[in-house]
mmCIF file of C-alpha atoms in Angstrom:
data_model
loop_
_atom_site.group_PDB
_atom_site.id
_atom_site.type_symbol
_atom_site.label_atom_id
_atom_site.label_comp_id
_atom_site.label_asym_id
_atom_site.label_seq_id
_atom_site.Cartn_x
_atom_site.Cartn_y
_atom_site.Cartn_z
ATOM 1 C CA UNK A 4 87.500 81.109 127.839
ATOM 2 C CA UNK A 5 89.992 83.815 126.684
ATOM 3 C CA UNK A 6 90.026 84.945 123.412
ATOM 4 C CA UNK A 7 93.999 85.016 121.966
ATOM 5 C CA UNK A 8 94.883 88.817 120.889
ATOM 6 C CA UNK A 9 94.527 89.701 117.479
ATOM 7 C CA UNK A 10 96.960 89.923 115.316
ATOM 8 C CA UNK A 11 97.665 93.636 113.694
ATOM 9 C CA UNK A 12 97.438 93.712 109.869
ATOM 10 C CA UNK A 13 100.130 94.523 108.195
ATOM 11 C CA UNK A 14 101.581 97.000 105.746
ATOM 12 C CA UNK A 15 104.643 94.829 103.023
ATOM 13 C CA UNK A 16 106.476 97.194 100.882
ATOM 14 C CA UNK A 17 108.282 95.378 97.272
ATOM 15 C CA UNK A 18 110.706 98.387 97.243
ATOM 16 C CA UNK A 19 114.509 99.283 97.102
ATOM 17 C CA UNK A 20 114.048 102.952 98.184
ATOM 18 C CA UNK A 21 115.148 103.343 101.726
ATOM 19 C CA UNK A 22 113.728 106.508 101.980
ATOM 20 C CA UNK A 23 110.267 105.878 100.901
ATOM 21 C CA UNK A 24 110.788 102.612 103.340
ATOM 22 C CA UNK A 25 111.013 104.960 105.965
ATOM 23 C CA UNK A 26 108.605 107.351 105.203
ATOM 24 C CA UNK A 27 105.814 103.889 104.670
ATOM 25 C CA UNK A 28 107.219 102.598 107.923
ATOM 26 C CA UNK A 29 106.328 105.825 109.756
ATOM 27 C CA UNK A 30 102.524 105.669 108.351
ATOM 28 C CA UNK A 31 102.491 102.117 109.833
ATOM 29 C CA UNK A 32 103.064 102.904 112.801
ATOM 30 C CA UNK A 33 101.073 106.078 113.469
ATOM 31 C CA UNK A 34 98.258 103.281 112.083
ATOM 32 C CA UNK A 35 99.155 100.711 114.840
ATOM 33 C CA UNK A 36 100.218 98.047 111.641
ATOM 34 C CA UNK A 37 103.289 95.820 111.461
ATOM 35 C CA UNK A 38 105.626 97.452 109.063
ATOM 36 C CA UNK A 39 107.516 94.492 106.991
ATOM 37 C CA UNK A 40 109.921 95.647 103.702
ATOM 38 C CA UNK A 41 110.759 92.952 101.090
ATOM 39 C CA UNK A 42 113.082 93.456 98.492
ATOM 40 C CA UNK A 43 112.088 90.549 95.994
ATOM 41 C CA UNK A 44 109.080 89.075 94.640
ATOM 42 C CA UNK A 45 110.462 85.900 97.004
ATOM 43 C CA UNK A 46 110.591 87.785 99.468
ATOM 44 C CA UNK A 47 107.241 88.756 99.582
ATOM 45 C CA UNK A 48 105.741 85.440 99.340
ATOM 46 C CA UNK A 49 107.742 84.260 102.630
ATOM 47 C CA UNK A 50 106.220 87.239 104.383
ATOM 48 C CA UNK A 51 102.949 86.401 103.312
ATOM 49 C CA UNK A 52 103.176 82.823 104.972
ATOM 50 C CA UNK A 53 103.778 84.303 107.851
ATOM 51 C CA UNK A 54 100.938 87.372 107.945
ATOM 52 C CA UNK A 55 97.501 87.899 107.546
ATOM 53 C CA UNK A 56 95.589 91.216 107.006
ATOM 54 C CA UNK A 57 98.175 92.170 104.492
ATOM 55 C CA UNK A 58 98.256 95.454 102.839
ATOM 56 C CA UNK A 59 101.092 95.119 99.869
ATOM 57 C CA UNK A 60 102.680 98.215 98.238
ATOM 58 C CA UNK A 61 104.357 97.432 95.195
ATOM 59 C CA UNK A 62 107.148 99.922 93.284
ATOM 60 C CA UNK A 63 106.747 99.133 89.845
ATOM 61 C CA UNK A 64 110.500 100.579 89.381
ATOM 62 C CA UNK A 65 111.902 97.866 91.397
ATOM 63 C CA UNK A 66 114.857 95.947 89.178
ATOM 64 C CA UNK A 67 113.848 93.120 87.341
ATOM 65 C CA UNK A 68 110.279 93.286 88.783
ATOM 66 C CA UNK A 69 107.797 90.930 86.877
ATOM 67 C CA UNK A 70 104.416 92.121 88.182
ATOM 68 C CA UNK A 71 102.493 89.756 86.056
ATOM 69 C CA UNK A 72 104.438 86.816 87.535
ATOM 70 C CA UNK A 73 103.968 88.401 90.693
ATOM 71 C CA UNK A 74 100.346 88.788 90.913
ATOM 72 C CA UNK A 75 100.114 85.259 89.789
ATOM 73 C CA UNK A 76 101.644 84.335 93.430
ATOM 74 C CA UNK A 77 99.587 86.505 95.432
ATOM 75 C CA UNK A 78 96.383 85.033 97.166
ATOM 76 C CA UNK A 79 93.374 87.161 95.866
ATOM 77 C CA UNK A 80 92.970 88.997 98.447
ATOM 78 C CA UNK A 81 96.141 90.499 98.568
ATOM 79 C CA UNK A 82 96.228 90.783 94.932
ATOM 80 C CA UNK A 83 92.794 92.874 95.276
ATOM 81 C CA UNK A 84 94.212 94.989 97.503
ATOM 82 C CA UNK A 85 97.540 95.927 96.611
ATOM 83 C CA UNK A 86 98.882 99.296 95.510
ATOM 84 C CA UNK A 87 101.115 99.504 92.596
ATOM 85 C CA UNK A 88 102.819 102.639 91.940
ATOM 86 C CA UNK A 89 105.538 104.131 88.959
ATOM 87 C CA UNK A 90 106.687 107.145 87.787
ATOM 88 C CA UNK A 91 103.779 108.162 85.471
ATOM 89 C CA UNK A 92 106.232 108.572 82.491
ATOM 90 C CA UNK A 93 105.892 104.444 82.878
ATOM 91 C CA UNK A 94 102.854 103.873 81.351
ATOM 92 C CA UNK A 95 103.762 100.315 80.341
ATOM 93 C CA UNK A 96 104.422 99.322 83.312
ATOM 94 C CA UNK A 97 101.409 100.813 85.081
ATOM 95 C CA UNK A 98 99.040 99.573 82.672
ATOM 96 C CA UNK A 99 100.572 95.852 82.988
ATOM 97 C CA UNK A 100 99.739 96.307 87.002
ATOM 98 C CA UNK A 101 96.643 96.749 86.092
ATOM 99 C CA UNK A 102 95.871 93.896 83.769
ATOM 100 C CA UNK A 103 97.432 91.431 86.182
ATOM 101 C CA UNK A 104 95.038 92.619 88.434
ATOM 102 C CA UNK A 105 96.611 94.665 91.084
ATOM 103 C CA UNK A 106 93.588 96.453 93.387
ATOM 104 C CA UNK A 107 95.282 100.150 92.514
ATOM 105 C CA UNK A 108 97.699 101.544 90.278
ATOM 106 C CA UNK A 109 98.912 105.088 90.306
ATOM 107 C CA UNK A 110 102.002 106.946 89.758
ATOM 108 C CA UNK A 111 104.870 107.514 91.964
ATOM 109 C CA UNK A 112 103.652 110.741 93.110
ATOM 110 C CA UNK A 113 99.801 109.894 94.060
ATOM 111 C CA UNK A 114 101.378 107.163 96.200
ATOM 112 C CA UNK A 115 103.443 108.958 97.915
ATOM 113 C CA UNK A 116 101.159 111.816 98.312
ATOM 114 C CA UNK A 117 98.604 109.695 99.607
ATOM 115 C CA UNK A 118 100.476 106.847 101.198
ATOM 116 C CA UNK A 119 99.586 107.719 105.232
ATOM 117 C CA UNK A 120 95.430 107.767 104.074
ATOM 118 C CA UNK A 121 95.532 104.433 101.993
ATOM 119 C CA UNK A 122 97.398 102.556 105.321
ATOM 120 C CA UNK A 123 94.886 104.712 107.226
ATOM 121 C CA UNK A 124 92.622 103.432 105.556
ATOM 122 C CA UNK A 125 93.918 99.906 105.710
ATOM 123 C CA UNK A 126 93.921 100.373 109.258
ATOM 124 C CA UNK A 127 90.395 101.336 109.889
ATOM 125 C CA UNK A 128 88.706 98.466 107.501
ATOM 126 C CA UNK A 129 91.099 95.983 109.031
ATOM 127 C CA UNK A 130 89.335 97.468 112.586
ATOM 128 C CA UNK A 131 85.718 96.733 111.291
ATOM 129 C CA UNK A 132 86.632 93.139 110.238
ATOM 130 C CA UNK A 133 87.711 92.385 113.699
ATOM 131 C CA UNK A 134 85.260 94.419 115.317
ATOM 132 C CA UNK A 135 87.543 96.900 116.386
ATOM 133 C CA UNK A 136 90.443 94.808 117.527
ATOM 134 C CA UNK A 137 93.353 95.332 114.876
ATOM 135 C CA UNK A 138 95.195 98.135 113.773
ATOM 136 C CA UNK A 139 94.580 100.332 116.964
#
């Protein structure tokens, strides 16, 4: 009996910066993680049909971007572990990613400052689940 290969978790971004897409892309690969970018709350629910293991990043600047609504789609365990992130001077809108329940919230510049270490991170526990096999 052969056991199939395991699938690598993977790292969504809900952005419309192509720059920080890059940069996120980058840290998912150096992590062995799919990289997938979605640019609408739609988008991100097709993705998730299609992936487990999912690690969400969420831009709380994106256009038209109802996170309550959102978080109301999510399974709970993406919605646990998602990472929502705005410009701090946003305090509305960080504080509404919190109350719908988003896993962490922090402004633009913690994410980005600590964006490789949280899909690290993501990496490594997604590892231990599988006893070793994903994210390598």
């Amino acid at each position: 009996m052969t056991d199939s290969p395991p699938t690598p978790g993977t790292v969504v971004l809900l952005a419309s910066d192509l720059m920080l897409s890059s940069t996120v892309s980058g840290h998912a690969a150096t992590s062995g993680c799919e990289f997938r970018s979605a640019s609408t709350p739609a988008d991100v629910e097709n993705l998730l049909k299609e992936q487990t293991n999912v690690l969400l990043l969420v831009d709380l600047g994106l256009a038209g971007l109802d996170v309550a609504d959102l978080a109301s789609r999510l399974p709970d365990d993406v919605r646990k572990t998602a990472v929502a992130y705005g410009p701090h001077v946003h305090a509305q809108k960080l504080q509404a990613a919190q109350q719908a329940g988003l896993g962490r919230v922090m402004s633009r510049g913690a994410f980005s400052a600590g964006a490789g270490q949280m899909i690290a991170d993501f990496a490594a526990t997604t590892q231990n689940q599988s006893n070793g096999s994903n994210c390598d």
